[in-house]
């Protein structure tokens, strides 16, 4: 009788221990901010309400209109798409435009336009909209600039 009780206790402890270890592994897999997860996942899409297109616009190898200058607030920024890639467009002063990659240099999440800065929804990095320089980490590197200029009332990609 004692052997049967020990066997039952052993079985209960084995099952319970296995369940606890499995639960810990499941929870560990849900932890945010894991570099391996970011490397193996797709960056989140641009935020709703952004000016990014749905990717249906045809790509061209020549200078292409990115946005109407009037759509970019002076002292502010908007999300756009340049050559099929997410980008951020700013107008620091009237008639002066700057464009940068919308991919965070920390873990490649898609940035959001937020007035005079660009913000990462994943880990809180922030960049200056006029220069692409890091304002707040964890990102360390500035955003890559994209050449743009104004032609008439349009912001055009290319030098």
PDB file of C-alpha atoms in Angstrom:
ATOM      1  CA  UNK A   1       0.000   0.000   0.000  1.00  0.00           C
ATOM      2  CA  UNK A   2       2.866   2.365   0.800  1.00  0.00           C
ATOM      3  CA  UNK A   3       4.410   1.698  -2.629  1.00  0.00           C
ATOM      4  CA  UNK A   4       1.141   2.594  -4.361  1.00  0.00           C
ATOM      5  CA  UNK A   5       0.939   5.853  -2.388  1.00  0.00           C
ATOM      6  CA  UNK A   6       4.571   6.751  -3.189  1.00  0.00           C
ATOM      7  CA  UNK A   7       3.978   6.040  -6.853  1.00  0.00           C
ATOM      8  CA  UNK A   8       0.949   8.305  -6.871  1.00  0.00           C
ATOM      9  CA  UNK A   9       2.847  11.060  -5.087  1.00  0.00           C
ATOM     10  CA  UNK A  10       5.723  10.668  -7.508  1.00  0.00           C
ATOM     11  CA  UNK A  11       3.366  10.882 -10.465  1.00  0.00           C
ATOM     12  CA  UNK A  12       1.671  13.982  -9.061  1.00  0.00           C
ATOM     13  CA  UNK A  13       5.003  15.691  -8.404  1.00  0.00           C
ATOM     14  CA  UNK A  14       6.307  14.780 -11.858  1.00  0.00           C
ATOM     15  CA  UNK A  15       3.206  16.082 -13.600  1.00  0.00           C
ATOM     16  CA  UNK A  16       3.119  19.218 -11.435  1.00  0.00           C
ATOM     17  CA  UNK A  17       6.810  19.938 -11.988  1.00  0.00           C
ATOM     18  CA  UNK A  18       6.510  19.434 -15.718  1.00  0.00           C
ATOM     19  CA  UNK A  19       3.483  21.734 -15.830  1.00  0.00           C
ATOM     20  CA  UNK A  20       5.294  24.433 -13.850  1.00  0.00           C
ATOM     21  CA  UNK A  21       8.344  24.315 -16.126  1.00  0.00           C
ATOM     22  CA  UNK A  22       6.096  24.435 -19.191  1.00  0.00           C
ATOM     23  CA  UNK A  23       4.226  27.428 -17.785  1.00  0.00           C
ATOM     24  CA  UNK A  24       7.455  29.306 -17.134  1.00  0.00           C
ATOM     25  CA  UNK A  25       8.628  28.634 -20.698  1.00  0.00           C
ATOM     26  CA  UNK A  26       5.341  29.893 -22.136  1.00  0.00           C
ATOM     27  CA  UNK A  27       5.519  33.079 -20.067  1.00  0.00           C
ATOM     28  CA  UNK A  28       9.178  33.619 -20.965  1.00  0.00           C
ATOM     29  CA  UNK A  29       8.219  33.460 -24.626  1.00  0.00           C
ATOM     30  CA  UNK A  30       5.780  36.335 -24.099  1.00  0.00           C
ATOM     31  CA  UNK A  31       8.367  38.712 -22.611  1.00  0.00           C
ATOM     32  CA  UNK A  32       8.583  42.036 -24.515  1.00  0.00           C
ATOM     33  CA  UNK A  33      11.802  43.534 -25.833  1.00  0.00           C
ATOM     34  CA  UNK A  34      13.634  40.324 -26.709  1.00  0.00           C
ATOM     35  CA  UNK A  35      16.154  41.049 -29.478  1.00  0.00           C
ATOM     36  CA  UNK A  36      15.662  37.586 -30.987  1.00  0.00           C
ATOM     37  CA  UNK A  37      11.907  38.182 -31.267  1.00  0.00           C
ATOM     38  CA  UNK A  38      12.479  41.484 -33.081  1.00  0.00           C
ATOM     39  CA  UNK A  39      14.915  39.891 -35.509  1.00  0.00           C
ATOM     40  CA  UNK A  40      12.422  37.150 -36.379  1.00  0.00           C
ATOM     41  CA  UNK A  41       9.284  39.262 -36.617  1.00  0.00           C
ATOM     42  CA  UNK A  42       7.860  41.785 -39.021  1.00  0.00           C
ATOM     43  CA  UNK A  43       7.911  45.393 -37.810  1.00  0.00           C
ATOM     44  CA  UNK A  44       4.461  46.696 -36.890  1.00  0.00           C
ATOM     45  CA  UNK A  45       2.601  48.530 -39.644  1.00  0.00           C
ATOM     46  CA  UNK A  46       2.432  52.314 -39.682  1.00  0.00           C
ATOM     47  CA  UNK A  47      -0.077  53.632 -37.185  1.00  0.00           C
ATOM     48  CA  UNK A  48      -3.695  54.157 -38.242  1.00  0.00           C
ATOM     49  CA  UNK A  49      -4.312  57.680 -39.407  1.00  0.00           C
ATOM     50  CA  UNK A  50      -0.833  58.039 -40.864  1.00  0.00           C
ATOM     51  CA  UNK A  51      -0.373  59.227 -44.404  1.00  0.00           C
ATOM     52  CA  UNK A  52       1.410  56.037 -45.514  1.00  0.00           C
ATOM     53  CA  UNK A  53      -0.101  54.495 -48.619  1.00  0.00           C
ATOM     54  CA  UNK A  54      -1.231  50.895 -48.807  1.00  0.00           C
ATOM     55  CA  UNK A  55       1.654  49.933 -51.073  1.00  0.00           C
ATOM     56  CA  UNK A  56      -0.455  49.950 -54.242  1.00  0.00           C
ATOM     57  CA  UNK A  57       1.326  52.988 -55.706  1.00  0.00           C
ATOM     58  CA  UNK A  58       3.596  52.112 -58.612  1.00  0.00           C
ATOM     59  CA  UNK A  59       7.308  52.508 -58.030  1.00  0.00           C
ATOM     60  CA  UNK A  60       9.442  54.437 -60.459  1.00  0.00           C
ATOM     61  CA  UNK A  61      13.168  54.786 -60.841  1.00  0.00           C
ATOM     62  CA  UNK A  62      12.932  58.561 -61.340  1.00  0.00           C
ATOM     63  CA  UNK A  63      12.085  61.405 -58.995  1.00  0.00           C
ATOM     64  CA  UNK A  64       8.528  60.927 -57.804  1.00  0.00           C
ATOM     65  CA  UNK A  65       6.079  63.134 -55.930  1.00  0.00           C
ATOM     66  CA  UNK A  66       5.974  62.052 -52.299  1.00  0.00           C
ATOM     67  CA  UNK A  67       3.389  64.479 -50.911  1.00  0.00           C
ATOM     68  CA  UNK A  68       1.889  67.885 -51.455  1.00  0.00           C
ATOM     69  CA  UNK A  69       3.896  70.471 -49.531  1.00  0.00           C
ATOM     70  CA  UNK A  70       0.630  71.745 -48.024  1.00  0.00           C
ATOM     71  CA  UNK A  71       0.043  68.288 -46.471  1.00  0.00           C
ATOM     72  CA  UNK A  72       3.205  68.587 -44.366  1.00  0.00           C
ATOM     73  CA  UNK A  73       2.614  71.009 -41.483  1.00  0.00           C
ATOM     74  CA  UNK A  74       5.279  73.652 -40.884  1.00  0.00           C
ATOM     75  CA  UNK A  75       7.128  72.523 -37.747  1.00  0.00           C
ATOM     76  CA  UNK A  76       5.554  69.081 -38.069  1.00  0.00           C
ATOM     77  CA  UNK A  77       5.802  65.769 -39.863  1.00  0.00           C
ATOM     78  CA  UNK A  78       3.823  63.065 -41.649  1.00  0.00           C
ATOM     79  CA  UNK A  79       4.266  59.394 -42.478  1.00  0.00           C
ATOM     80  CA  UNK A  80       4.682  58.628 -46.185  1.00  0.00           C
ATOM     81  CA  UNK A  81       5.997  55.907 -48.439  1.00  0.00           C
ATOM     82  CA  UNK A  82       9.003  56.481 -50.690  1.00  0.00           C
ATOM     83  CA  UNK A  83       9.855  53.818 -53.284  1.00  0.00           C
ATOM     84  CA  UNK A  84       7.659  51.336 -51.417  1.00  0.00           C
ATOM     85  CA  UNK A  85       9.366  51.823 -48.044  1.00  0.00           C
ATOM     86  CA  UNK A  86       7.965  53.585 -44.960  1.00  0.00           C
ATOM     87  CA  UNK A  87       9.392  57.077 -44.564  1.00  0.00           C
ATOM     88  CA  UNK A  88       8.842  60.216 -42.502  1.00  0.00           C
ATOM     89  CA  UNK A  89       8.623  63.676 -44.002  1.00  0.00           C
ATOM     90  CA  UNK A  90       9.118  66.898 -42.021  1.00  0.00           C
ATOM     91  CA  UNK A  91       8.864  70.614 -42.791  1.00  0.00           C
ATOM     92  CA  UNK A  92      10.966  72.263 -40.041  1.00  0.00           C
ATOM     93  CA  UNK A  93      10.479  75.745 -41.545  1.00  0.00           C
ATOM     94  CA  UNK A  94       8.257  76.916 -44.400  1.00  0.00           C
ATOM     95  CA  UNK A  95       9.494  75.455 -47.689  1.00  0.00           C
ATOM     96  CA  UNK A  96      12.298  73.397 -46.096  1.00  0.00           C
ATOM     97  CA  UNK A  97      11.731  69.625 -46.165  1.00  0.00           C
ATOM     98  CA  UNK A  98      13.582  66.629 -44.774  1.00  0.00           C
ATOM     99  CA  UNK A  99      12.851  62.919 -45.145  1.00  0.00           C
ATOM    100  CA  UNK A 100      14.120  59.939 -43.189  1.00  0.00           C
ATOM    101  CA  UNK A 101      13.639  56.194 -43.070  1.00  0.00           C
ATOM    102  CA  UNK A 102      10.706  55.330 -40.797  1.00  0.00           C
ATOM    103  CA  UNK A 103      12.523  52.261 -39.461  1.00  0.00           C
ATOM    104  CA  UNK A 104      13.838  52.633 -35.900  1.00  0.00           C
ATOM    105  CA  UNK A 105      17.590  52.054 -35.666  1.00  0.00           C
ATOM    106  CA  UNK A 106      17.119  50.173 -32.369  1.00  0.00           C
ATOM    107  CA  UNK A 107      15.043  47.113 -33.354  1.00  0.00           C
ATOM    108  CA  UNK A 108      13.541  48.037 -36.725  1.00  0.00           C
ATOM    109  CA  UNK A 109      10.000  48.948 -35.638  1.00  0.00           C
ATOM    110  CA  UNK A 110       8.056  51.388 -37.823  1.00  0.00           C
ATOM    111  CA  UNK A 111       8.204  54.912 -36.384  1.00  0.00           C
ATOM    112  CA  UNK A 112       5.272  57.304 -36.107  1.00  0.00           C
ATOM    113  CA  UNK A 113       5.254  60.991 -37.023  1.00  0.00           C
ATOM    114  CA  UNK A 114       4.606  63.050 -33.882  1.00  0.00           C
ATOM    115  CA  UNK A 115       4.904  66.739 -34.699  1.00  0.00           C
ATOM    116  CA  UNK A 116       8.520  67.874 -34.468  1.00  0.00           C
ATOM    117  CA  UNK A 117       9.729  64.379 -33.602  1.00  0.00           C
ATOM    118  CA  UNK A 118       9.399  60.759 -34.686  1.00  0.00           C
ATOM    119  CA  UNK A 119       8.510  58.176 -32.032  1.00  0.00           C
ATOM    120  CA  UNK A 120       9.010  54.427 -31.797  1.00  0.00           C
ATOM    121  CA  UNK A 121       5.955  52.622 -30.409  1.00  0.00           C
ATOM    122  CA  UNK A 122       7.999  49.531 -29.491  1.00  0.00           C
ATOM    123  CA  UNK A 123      10.625  50.796 -27.040  1.00  0.00           C
ATOM    124  CA  UNK A 124      10.182  54.569 -26.778  1.00  0.00           C
ATOM    125  CA  UNK A 125      13.043  55.902 -28.883  1.00  0.00           C
ATOM    126  CA  UNK A 126      12.488  59.408 -30.271  1.00  0.00           C
ATOM    127  CA  UNK A 127      14.186  61.274 -33.109  1.00  0.00           C
ATOM    128  CA  UNK A 128      14.328  64.942 -34.128  1.00  0.00           C
ATOM    129  CA  UNK A 129      12.107  65.392 -37.204  1.00  0.00           C
ATOM    130  CA  UNK A 130      14.384  68.051 -38.720  1.00  0.00           C
ATOM    131  CA  UNK A 131      17.688  66.172 -38.389  1.00  0.00           C
ATOM    132  CA  UNK A 132      16.906  62.495 -37.705  1.00  0.00           C
ATOM    133  CA  UNK A 133      19.160  62.648 -34.610  1.00  0.00           C
ATOM    134  CA  UNK A 134      18.265  60.562 -31.544  1.00  0.00           C
ATOM    135  CA  UNK A 135      16.473  62.580 -28.847  1.00  0.00           C
ATOM    136  CA  UNK A 136      15.714  59.658 -26.534  1.00  0.00           C
ATOM    137  CA  UNK A 137      17.034  56.084 -26.435  1.00  0.00           C
ATOM    138  CA  UNK A 138      17.347  53.171 -26.408  1.00  0.00           C
ATOM    139  CA  UNK A 139      18.267  53.865 -30.065  1.00  0.00           C
ATOM    140  CA  UNK A 140      21.839  55.109 -30.482  1.00  0.00           C
ATOM    141  CA  UNK A 141      22.089  55.773 -34.221  1.00  0.00           C
ATOM    142  CA  UNK A 142      20.362  58.562 -36.183  1.00  0.00           C
ATOM    143  CA  UNK A 143      17.856  57.806 -38.917  1.00  0.00           C
ATOM    144  CA  UNK A 144      19.152  57.464 -42.481  1.00  0.00           C
ATOM    145  CA  UNK A 145      18.224  60.554 -44.522  1.00  0.00           C
ATOM    146  CA  UNK A 146      16.323  60.228 -47.791  1.00  0.00           C
ATOM    147  CA  UNK A 147      17.006  62.936 -50.400  1.00  0.00           C
ATOM    148  CA  UNK A 148      13.924  65.064 -51.139  1.00  0.00           C
ATOM    149  CA  UNK A 149      13.300  68.567 -52.454  1.00  0.00           C
ATOM    150  CA  UNK A 150      10.415  70.877 -53.291  1.00  0.00           C
ATOM    151  CA  UNK A 151       9.240  71.300 -56.895  1.00  0.00           C
ATOM    152  CA  UNK A 152       6.370  73.758 -57.102  1.00  0.00           C
ATOM    153  CA  UNK A 153       3.807  72.610 -54.550  1.00  0.00           C
ATOM    154  CA  UNK A 154       5.093  69.015 -54.347  1.00  0.00           C
ATOM    155  CA  UNK A 155       7.728  67.280 -52.241  1.00  0.00           C
ATOM    156  CA  UNK A 156       9.734  65.118 -54.630  1.00  0.00           C
ATOM    157  CA  UNK A 157      12.060  62.209 -53.845  1.00  0.00           C
ATOM    158  CA  UNK A 158      15.583  62.418 -55.219  1.00  0.00           C
ATOM    159  CA  UNK A 159      18.364  64.968 -55.183  1.00  0.00           C
TER     160      UNK A 159
END
